[in-house]
Coordinates of C-alpha atoms in Angstrom, one line a residue:
M1 CA 24.3 36.2 -19.3
S2 CA 26.6 34.2 -17.0
T3 CA 26.6 30.4 -16.8
Q4 CA 25.2 30.6 -13.3
N5 CA 22.3 32.8 -14.4
I6 CA 21.5 30.4 -17.3
A7 CA 21.5 27.5 -14.8
N8 CA 19.2 29.4 -12.4
K9 CA 16.8 30.3 -15.2
K10 CA 16.7 26.6 -16.4
Y11 CA 16.1 25.5 -12.8
Y12 CA 13.2 27.9 -12.1
L13 CA 11.7 27.2 -15.5
L14 CA 11.7 23.4 -14.8
A15 CA 10.4 24.0 -11.3
S16 CA 7.6 26.2 -12.7
F17 CA 6.8 23.6 -15.3
L18 CA 6.5 20.8 -12.7
L19 CA 4.3 23.0 -10.5
V20 CA 2.0 23.8 -13.4
L21 CA 1.9 20.1 -14.4
G22 CA 1.1 19.1 -10.8
F23 CA -1.6 21.8 -10.4
S24 CA -3.2 20.8 -13.7
V25 CA -3.6 17.1 -13.1
R26 CA -5.2 17.9 -9.7
I27 CA -7.6 20.6 -10.9
V28 CA -8.6 20.2 -14.5
G29 CA -11.9 18.5 -15.0
I30 CA -12.6 17.8 -11.3
A31 CA -16.3 18.6 -11.8
Y32 CA -16.8 15.5 -14.0
M33 CA -13.8 13.3 -13.2
P34 CA -14.8 11.3 -11.2
S35 CA -18.2 11.3 -12.8
G36 CA -21.1 11.8 -10.4
L37 CA -20.8 12.4 -6.6
N38 CA -19.9 10.2 -3.6
Q39 CA -22.3 10.3 -0.7
D40 CA -19.7 11.9 1.6
E41 CA -19.1 14.7 -0.9
A42 CA -22.9 15.3 -1.1
S43 CA -23.1 15.3 2.6
I44 CA -20.3 17.7 3.3
G45 CA -21.5 20.0 0.4
Y46 CA -25.0 20.1 1.8
E47 CA -23.7 20.8 5.3
A48 CA -21.7 23.7 4.0
Y49 CA -24.8 24.9 2.1
S50 CA -27.0 24.6 5.2
I51 CA -24.5 26.5 7.4
M52 CA -24.1 29.2 4.7
E53 CA -27.9 29.7 4.4
T54 CA -29.0 29.4 8.0
G55 CA -26.0 29.2 10.3
L56 CA -27.1 25.7 11.2
D57 CA -26.1 22.2 10.0
R58 CA -28.7 19.9 8.7
T59 CA -29.4 18.5 12.1
G60 CA -30.0 22.0 13.5
H61 CA -26.7 22.7 15.3
S62 CA -25.4 26.3 15.1
Y63 CA -21.8 26.5 13.8
P64 CA -20.8 23.0 15.1
V65 CA -17.2 22.2 15.8
H66 CA -17.9 18.7 14.4
L67 CA -20.8 17.8 12.1
E68 CA -23.4 15.2 13.2
S69 CA -24.3 14.3 9.6
W70 CA -25.0 10.5 9.5
G71 CA -25.0 10.2 13.2
S72 CA -21.4 9.3 13.7
G73 CA -20.3 12.6 12.3
Q74 CA -18.2 14.3 9.7
N75 CA -15.2 16.6 10.1
A76 CA -16.4 20.2 10.1
L77 CA -13.4 22.2 8.8
Y78 CA -13.9 21.2 5.2
A79 CA -17.5 22.4 5.2
Y80 CA -16.4 25.9 6.4
L81 CA -13.7 26.1 3.8
T82 CA -16.2 25.2 1.1
I83 CA -18.6 28.0 1.9
P84 CA -16.7 30.7 -0.1
F85 CA -16.8 28.5 -3.2
L86 CA -20.5 27.9 -2.7
R87 CA -21.1 31.6 -2.7
L88 CA -19.0 32.0 -5.9
F89 CA -20.2 28.9 -7.9
G90 CA -23.3 27.5 -6.2
L91 CA -23.8 24.1 -4.8
N92 CA -22.3 21.6 -7.3
A93 CA -19.5 19.1 -7.6
F94 CA -16.9 21.7 -8.5
S95 CA -17.5 23.7 -5.4
V96 CA -17.3 20.7 -3.2
R97 CA -14.1 19.3 -4.8
I98 CA -12.1 22.5 -5.3
V99 CA -11.0 22.7 -1.7
N100 CA -9.3 19.3 -1.8
A101 CA -7.7 20.2 -5.2
I102 CA -6.3 23.5 -3.8
F103 CA -5.0 21.9 -0.7
S104 CA -3.2 19.2 -2.7
C105 CA -1.6 21.9 -4.8
I106 CA -0.5 23.7 -1.6
S107 CA 1.1 20.5 -0.4
L108 CA 3.0 20.1 -3.6
L109 CA 4.5 23.6 -3.2
L110 CA 5.2 23.1 0.5
F111 CA 7.0 19.8 -0.1
F112 CA 9.3 21.5 -2.6
L113 CA 10.0 24.4 -0.3
L114 CA 10.7 22.1 2.6
F115 CA 13.4 20.3 0.6
R116 CA 14.8 23.6 -0.5
M117 CA 15.3 24.5 3.2
Q118 CA 17.2 21.3 4.1
Y119 CA 18.7 19.9 0.9
N120 CA 20.3 21.1 -2.3
R121 CA 18.4 22.3 -5.4
K122 CA 18.6 19.0 -7.3
V123 CA 17.1 17.0 -4.4
A124 CA 14.3 19.6 -4.0
L125 CA 13.6 19.5 -7.8
A126 CA 13.4 15.7 -7.6
A127 CA 11.1 15.9 -4.7
L128 CA 8.8 18.3 -6.6
A129 CA 8.8 16.1 -9.7
L130 CA 7.9 13.0 -7.7
F131 CA 5.1 14.7 -5.7
A132 CA 3.7 16.2 -9.0
V133 CA 3.1 12.7 -10.4
F134 CA 2.3 10.9 -7.1
P135 CA -0.8 8.8 -7.7
W136 CA -2.3 9.0 -4.2
S137 CA -2.0 12.8 -4.2
I138 CA -3.6 13.2 -7.6
M139 CA -6.5 10.8 -6.9
S140 CA -7.3 12.1 -3.4
A141 CA -7.2 15.7 -4.7
R142 CA -9.9 15.1 -7.3
W143 CA -12.9 14.3 -5.1
G144 CA -14.3 16.0 -2.0
L145 CA -13.6 13.6 0.9
E146 CA -13.4 16.0 3.8
S147 CA -10.6 14.1 5.6
N148 CA -8.2 14.4 2.7
I149 CA -7.2 18.0 3.7
L150 CA -5.4 16.6 6.8
P151 CA -2.1 15.6 5.1
T152 CA -1.7 19.2 3.7
I153 CA -2.5 20.8 7.1
F154 CA 0.0 18.5 8.9
L155 CA 2.6 19.2 6.2
A156 CA 2.1 22.9 6.6
A157 CA 2.5 22.6 10.4
V158 CA 5.8 20.6 9.9
F159 CA 7.0 23.2 7.3
F160 CA 6.6 26.1 9.8
L161 CA 8.0 24.0 12.6
T162 CA 11.1 23.6 10.4
K163 CA 11.1 27.3 9.6
G164 CA 11.0 28.0 13.4
I165 CA 14.1 25.9 13.8
V166 CA 16.2 27.2 11.0
S167 CA 15.1 30.9 10.9
N168 CA 12.7 32.6 13.2
Q169 CA 11.1 31.1 16.3
K170 CA 7.9 33.1 15.7
Y171 CA 7.0 30.5 13.1
F172 CA 6.4 28.0 15.9
L173 CA 3.2 29.9 16.8
L174 CA 1.9 29.3 13.3
S175 CA 3.0 25.7 13.3
F176 CA 1.1 24.9 16.5
L177 CA -1.9 26.8 15.3
L178 CA -2.0 24.5 12.2
F179 CA -1.5 21.4 14.4
A180 CA -4.6 22.6 16.3
L181 CA -6.6 23.1 13.1
S182 CA -5.6 19.6 12.0
L183 CA -7.8 18.2 14.8
Y184 CA -10.9 19.7 13.0
S185 CA -9.9 18.1 9.7
Y186 CA -9.9 14.4 10.6
G187 CA -10.5 12.4 13.8
V188 CA -7.4 10.2 13.4
T189 CA -5.4 13.2 14.7
Y190 CA -6.9 12.5 18.2
L191 CA -4.3 9.6 18.3
V192 CA -1.6 10.8 15.9
L193 CA -1.1 14.3 17.2
P194 CA -0.5 13.5 20.9
L195 CA 2.0 10.8 19.9
F196 CA 3.7 13.2 17.6
F197 CA 4.0 15.9 20.3
L198 CA 5.4 13.3 22.7
L199 CA 8.2 12.7 20.2
I200 CA 8.8 16.2 18.9
I201 CA 8.5 18.5 22.0
P202 CA 11.2 16.7 24.0
Y203 CA 13.4 16.7 20.9
L204 CA 13.0 20.5 20.5
V205 CA 13.7 21.2 24.1
L206 CA 16.6 18.8 24.7
N207 CA 18.4 19.9 21.5
K208 CA 17.7 23.6 22.2
K209 CA 15.7 24.1 19.0
I210 CA 13.1 26.2 20.8
R211 CA 13.2 28.6 23.6
V212 CA 11.0 27.9 26.6
N213 CA 9.0 31.2 26.2
Y214 CA 8.1 30.3 22.6
L215 CA 7.2 26.7 23.6
L216 CA 4.8 27.9 26.3
L217 CA 3.3 30.5 23.9
S218 CA 3.0 28.0 21.1
L219 CA 1.3 25.5 23.4
T220 CA -1.1 28.2 24.6
V221 CA -2.0 29.0 21.0
F222 CA -2.6 25.3 20.4
F223 CA -4.8 24.7 23.4
V224 CA -6.9 27.8 22.8
V225 CA -7.6 26.8 19.2
A226 CA -8.0 23.1 20.0
L227 CA -10.2 23.6 23.1
P228 CA -13.6 23.2 21.4
I229 CA -12.6 19.9 19.7
I230 CA -11.0 18.7 23.0
L231 CA -14.4 19.3 24.6
F232 CA -16.1 17.5 21.8
V233 CA -13.9 14.4 22.4
L234 CA -14.6 14.5 26.2
I235 CA -18.4 15.0 25.7
N236 CA -18.6 11.9 23.4
H237 CA -16.3 9.8 25.5
L238 CA -18.1 10.6 28.8
N239 CA -21.6 10.6 27.3
L240 CA -22.3 14.2 28.3
Q241 CA -24.9 16.4 26.7
T242 CA -24.5 18.7 23.7
I243 CA -23.4 22.2 24.7
Q244 CA -23.5 25.6 23.1
F245 CA -21.6 28.8 23.8
W246 CA -21.2 32.0 21.8
G247 CA -23.3 30.5 19.0
I248 CA -20.9 27.5 18.7
T249 CA -22.2 23.9 19.2
I250 CA -20.2 21.0 20.6
P251 CA -22.5 18.1 19.7
R252 CA -22.9 14.6 21.2
L253 CA -23.1 12.1 18.4
D254 CA -25.2 8.9 18.1
A255 CA -21.9 6.9 18.1
N256 CA -18.5 7.8 19.5
R257 CA -16.4 8.9 16.5
T258 CA -13.1 7.6 17.9
T259 CA -14.5 4.1 18.6
V260 CA -15.8 4.0 15.0
V261 CA -12.2 4.5 13.7
F262 CA -10.1 2.7 16.3
N263 CA -11.1 -0.9 16.8
L264 CA -8.4 -2.4 19.0
F265 CA -10.6 -2.6 22.1
H266 CA -13.8 -3.7 20.4
D267 CA -13.1 -7.4 20.8
N268 CA -10.2 -9.7 21.4
F269 CA -7.2 -7.4 21.6
I270 CA -4.5 -9.7 20.4
L271 CA -6.6 -11.1 17.5
T272 CA -7.7 -7.6 16.4
L273 CA -4.2 -6.3 16.6
G274 CA -3.0 -9.2 14.4
K275 CA -5.7 -8.6 11.9
N276 CA -5.0 -4.9 11.9
I277 CA -1.2 -5.4 11.3
V278 CA -1.9 -7.8 8.4
R279 CA -4.4 -5.4 6.9
F280 CA -2.1 -2.4 7.3
L281 CA 0.9 -4.1 5.7
S282 CA -1.3 -5.3 2.9
V283 CA -2.5 -1.7 2.1
L284 CA 1.1 -0.4 2.5
V285 CA 2.9 -3.0 0.4
L286 CA 0.3 -3.8 -2.2
Q287 CA -0.6 -0.1 -2.4
T288 CA -4.4 -0.7 -2.6
D289 CA -7.2 -1.3 -0.2
G290 CA -9.7 -2.9 -2.6
S291 CA -11.7 0.3 -3.3
D292 CA -11.6 1.2 -6.9
Y293 CA -11.7 4.9 -6.2
N294 CA -8.7 5.0 -3.8
A295 CA -6.0 3.3 -5.9
I296 CA -5.4 1.8 -9.3
P297 CA -3.6 -1.5 -8.6
M298 CA -1.0 -1.4 -11.4
F299 CA 0.1 2.1 -10.3
G300 CA -0.7 1.9 -6.6
T301 CA -0.4 4.9 -4.2
I302 CA 3.3 5.7 -4.9
Y303 CA 4.1 3.5 -7.9
P304 CA 5.4 -0.1 -7.1
I305 CA 9.1 0.6 -7.7
S306 CA 9.0 3.4 -5.1
F307 CA 8.6 0.9 -2.3
L308 CA 12.2 -0.2 -2.8
F309 CA 13.5 3.4 -2.6
L310 CA 11.3 3.9 0.5
I311 CA 13.0 1.0 2.3
V312 CA 16.5 2.3 1.4
G313 CA 15.6 5.9 2.5
I314 CA 14.3 4.9 5.9
S315 CA 17.3 2.5 6.4
G316 CA 19.7 5.4 5.5
V317 CA 18.1 7.8 8.0
L318 CA 18.1 5.2 10.8
K319 CA 21.7 4.3 10.1
N320 CA 23.0 7.8 10.1
R321 CA 21.0 9.0 13.1
N322 CA 22.2 12.6 12.5
F323 CA 19.0 14.0 14.0
K324 CA 20.5 17.0 15.9
D325 CA 21.7 18.5 12.6
N326 CA 18.9 17.3 10.4
S327 CA 15.7 18.0 12.3
L328 CA 13.6 17.3 9.2
N329 CA 14.7 13.6 9.2
Y330 CA 13.7 13.3 12.9
M331 CA 10.3 15.0 12.3
F332 CA 9.4 12.7 9.3
L333 CA 10.6 9.6 11.1
S334 CA 8.3 10.6 14.0
W335 CA 5.5 11.3 11.6
I336 CA 5.8 7.9 9.9
L337 CA 6.0 6.1 13.3
C338 CA 2.8 7.8 14.5
S339 CA 1.2 6.9 11.2
V340 CA 2.2 3.2 11.6
I341 CA 0.7 3.2 15.1
L342 CA -2.5 4.6 13.6
G343 CA -2.5 2.0 10.9
I344 CA -2.4 -0.9 13.4
S345 CA -4.9 0.7 15.7
S346 CA -7.7 0.5 13.1
H347 CA -8.9 -1.5 10.1
A348 CA -6.7 0.4 7.6
N349 CA -7.8 1.8 4.3
I350 CA -6.1 4.4 2.2
N351 CA -8.4 7.2 3.4
R352 CA -8.0 6.3 7.0
I353 CA -4.2 6.3 6.9
N354 CA -4.0 9.2 4.5
I355 CA -1.5 11.0 6.8
I356 CA 1.2 8.4 6.1
F357 CA 1.7 9.1 2.3
I358 CA 3.6 12.3 2.5
P359 CA 6.3 10.8 4.8
L360 CA 6.4 7.8 2.5
L361 CA 7.3 10.1 -0.4
Y362 CA 9.8 12.0 1.7
F363 CA 11.8 8.8 2.4
T364 CA 11.3 7.6 -1.2
V365 CA 13.1 10.8 -2.4
L366 CA 16.0 10.2 0.1
G367 CA 16.2 6.6 -1.0
I368 CA 16.6 7.5 -4.6
F369 CA 19.6 9.7 -3.8
D370 CA 21.0 7.0 -1.4
V371 CA 20.9 4.5 -4.2
K372 CA 22.6 7.0 -6.5
E373 CA 25.5 7.4 -4.0
M374 CA 25.9 3.6 -4.0
L375 CA 26.6 3.6 -7.8
Q376 CA 29.9 4.1 -9.6
P377 CA 30.2 7.7 -10.9
E378 CA 30.0 6.6 -14.6
F379 CA 26.6 5.0 -13.9
R380 CA 24.9 7.9 -12.1
N381 CA 23.8 9.8 -15.2
R382 CA 22.4 6.7 -16.7
Y383 CA 20.6 6.0 -13.4
K384 CA 19.0 9.4 -13.5
N385 CA 17.8 9.0 -17.1
V386 CA 16.4 5.6 -16.4
L387 CA 14.4 6.9 -13.4
V388 CA 13.1 10.0 -15.3
G389 CA 12.0 7.7 -18.1
F390 CA 10.4 5.2 -15.8
Y391 CA 8.4 7.6 -13.8
S392 CA 7.5 9.7 -16.9
F393 CA 6.2 6.5 -18.6
F394 CA 4.1 5.4 -15.6
F395 CA 2.8 8.8 -15.1
V396 CA 1.6 9.1 -18.7
M397 CA 0.1 5.6 -18.4
F398 CA -1.6 6.5 -15.1
C399 CA -3.2 9.7 -16.6
G400 CA -4.5 7.8 -19.6
Y401 CA -5.9 5.0 -17.4
Y402 CA -7.5 7.5 -15.1
V403 CA -9.2 9.5 -17.9
F404 CA -10.4 6.6 -20.1
I405 CA -10.8 3.6 -17.9
F406 CA -10.8 4.5 -14.2
N407 CA -13.5 7.2 -14.7
E408 CA -15.8 4.5 -16.2
I409 CA -15.0 2.0 -13.4
V410 CA -15.9 4.3 -10.5
K411 CA -19.2 5.6 -11.9
K412 CA -20.9 3.1 -9.6
D413 CA -19.1 4.5 -6.6
F414 CA -20.1 8.1 -7.4
S415 CA -23.7 7.4 -8.4
Y416 CA -23.3 8.6 -11.9
G417 CA -26.5 9.7 -13.5
L418 CA -28.4 10.1 -10.2
R419 CA -28.2 13.9 -10.4
D420 CA -30.0 14.0 -13.8
A421 CA -32.5 11.3 -12.6
I422 CA -33.4 13.3 -9.5
L423 CA -33.7 16.6 -11.4
F424 CA -35.9 15.0 -14.1
A425 CA -38.2 13.5 -11.4
E426 CA -38.3 16.8 -9.6
E427 CA -39.0 19.0 -12.7
N428 CA -41.2 16.7 -14.9
T429 CA -43.6 15.1 -12.5
N430 CA -46.7 16.2 -10.6
K431 CA -45.7 17.7 -7.3
K432 CA -48.3 15.5 -5.6
D433 CA -46.7 12.4 -6.8
S434 CA -44.3 10.6 -4.5
V435 CA -40.8 9.8 -5.8
N436 CA -39.4 6.5 -4.5
I437 CA -35.7 5.9 -4.8
T438 CA -35.9 2.1 -4.7
T439 CA -32.3 1.3 -5.5
Q440 CA -30.2 -0.4 -2.9
T441 CA -27.0 0.5 -4.6
I442 CA -26.8 4.0 -3.1
N443 CA -25.7 4.7 0.4
M444 CA -27.9 7.3 2.1
P445 CA -29.8 8.3 -1.1
Y446 CA -31.7 11.1 0.7
I447 CA -28.5 13.2 0.8
Y448 CA -28.5 13.4 -3.0
V449 CA -32.0 14.7 -3.0
C450 CA -30.9 17.5 -0.5
F451 CA -27.8 18.3 -2.6
Y452 CA -29.2 18.2 -6.2
N453 CA -32.5 19.9 -5.3
K454 CA -30.7 22.5 -3.1
L455 CA -33.3 21.7 -0.5
N456 CA -34.0 24.5 1.9
P457 CA -32.4 23.5 5.2
D458 CA -35.5 24.6 7.2
E459 CA -37.6 22.3 4.9
F460 CA -35.2 19.4 5.6
G461 CA -35.7 19.8 9.4
K462 CA -39.5 19.9 9.0
S463 CA -40.0 17.1 6.5
V464 CA -37.4 14.4 7.3
K465 CA -38.5 11.1 8.8
Y466 CA -35.7 8.9 10.1
D467 CA -35.7 5.2 10.1
E468 CA -36.2 4.1 13.8
K469 CA -34.2 0.9 13.2
T470 CA -31.1 2.9 12.5
Q471 CA -31.4 5.4 15.3
N472 CA -28.2 5.5 17.5
T473 CA -26.3 3.2 15.2
G474 CA -24.0 5.9 13.9
F475 CA -25.5 5.7 10.4
R476 CA -29.0 7.2 10.7
G477 CA -31.2 6.3 7.7
V478 CA -34.1 8.3 6.3
K479 CA -37.4 6.8 5.3
Q480 CA -39.0 9.9 3.9
L481 CA -38.1 13.4 2.9
G482 CA -41.0 15.5 1.7
R483 CA -42.4 13.6 -1.3
Y484 CA -39.3 11.4 -1.6
T485 CA -39.3 7.9 0.0
F486 CA -36.4 5.5 0.2
G487 CA -36.3 1.7 0.0
T488 CA -37.6 -1.2 -2.1
N489 CA -41.2 -0.1 -2.1
M490 CA -42.0 -1.5 -5.6
S491 CA -45.7 -1.9 -4.6
A492 CA -46.2 1.9 -4.7
L493 CA -47.3 1.8 -8.4
H494 CA -48.7 5.3 -8.3
S495 CA -45.2 6.6 -7.5
I496 CA -42.3 7.7 -9.7
H497 CA -39.4 5.3 -9.1
I498 CA -35.6 5.8 -9.5
L499 CA -34.0 2.5 -10.0
S500 CA -30.5 1.3 -10.8
Q501 CA -30.0 -0.1 -14.3
T502 CA -29.8 -3.7 -13.0
E503 CA -33.0 -3.3 -11.0
F504 CA -34.8 -1.9 -14.0
E505 CA -33.8 -4.8 -16.2
M506 CA -34.9 -7.3 -13.5
T507 CA -38.4 -5.8 -12.8
N508 CA -41.5 -7.5 -14.1
Y509 CA -43.9 -4.6 -13.7
P510 CA -45.3 -3.0 -16.9
T511 CA -44.3 0.6 -17.2
K512 CA -46.0 3.8 -18.4
F513 CA -42.7 5.4 -19.1
S514 CA -39.0 5.0 -18.4
K515 CA -36.0 7.3 -19.0
N516 CA -32.4 6.4 -18.6
F517 CA -29.8 8.6 -16.9
G518 CA -26.3 7.0 -16.7
N519 CA -26.6 4.1 -14.2
Y520 CA -30.2 4.9 -13.3
Y521 CA -33.7 4.9 -14.7
V522 CA -36.7 7.1 -13.8
V523 CA -39.8 4.9 -14.1
R524 CA -43.5 5.1 -13.7
F525 CA -45.2 1.8 -13.5
N526 CA -48.6 1.1 -15.1
D527 CA -51.3 1.4 -12.5
K528 CA -53.4 -1.3 -14.0

């Protein structure tokens, strides 16, 4: 075997190992790490279940382009992608989370292939290694927040945009199709995508990267696919009525989704902009937004040391400005600029600006190699070994913390134990008894009843009673759902109660029985 063949074999073995490693940390154990279920996961899962069973979402809309859900909506694409897994595995945490995990694995592969197109094999392998151990990507992959498929869809669109430039212009059609689909994955694209197009399309035309006929055809594909969501935005901005055609619903929501996300024009513009900038920079530099489930402070979103390489990478691209020959640099620079505009147009958190993290990693990779070029040749091997050791050490530490400490910390955010408490109350009590979920530590507790009991969607529509005080607020509460009631109704002594552990310890009522499930208790108080 020749030396070149041996080198090729080693390269592909290492690439395969990194892919398997990256896939494993994103998929293994997702049904129980994080433990429990977040309310957004329960909601998107039940929406998918409802559409699968009846063709209607839980509010009665047939095949909606955007879910009404809480009142201010949820993005619909994730629900439709979840349906095949519900058919295979039923309605459970695994089925809801596997879509995000798969998309994250796809982004890992695409990131590697994108670097292979533009750079040498060593740079591509380094990009793959970093993405495989990237904390934000791992953490966001392991729970079913529906908006977290956006970065992968956007990356796929950029990947095929690059393929269209370097190989066959037919790939532009697929790229623009994916850009259109991104509008159904997360509402932040209503701002980001028009800005991105304003930067990218003139670049493609002026530098003769795309022929006019392919541009027109690609834009036609985009507008045909995007038309329903464009109508959705117009209906909710102009306060028009819900419309239906060909079995598809374009709903009007209780609250305008874009004004929920973008807050610049809510109050004093200058003051709000200043607050948004400070918040965005805080999330970006400190690599945390204060939510335990989004980032582990000591590891951050991209590891603290990566921020130095990020600055070097961006500076190097801006200094060279070789955008005509390196389209990828221009696209990622445009991508990160649009993400920054998004970040200062809203009260930033890691989920809301999730589209920024892949370009952050792109420039981090470039920065690592820019620093290498600054070093004397005799120090470069040592530099590589130090970096491999550093990132390997922090990755192992991150994994250990995630499994043994993080999973315990976030049990409160994922309502750990509520599943078993609800199922116990459902299966071991008289069906005539009411079940009162009294805890105030759960957001929208009714959705967990729907999810864990696999409530018939028709039954939901017939039995739900909304809280009038929350109507048209964007977050519509439920007072009652069948025999379940919600709120601090401790006077209903004839009822079964589900309380948090803290509430149970603080109650003064004598009990007939109590049973603990994780962070919750199922209790029946003494009637006398």
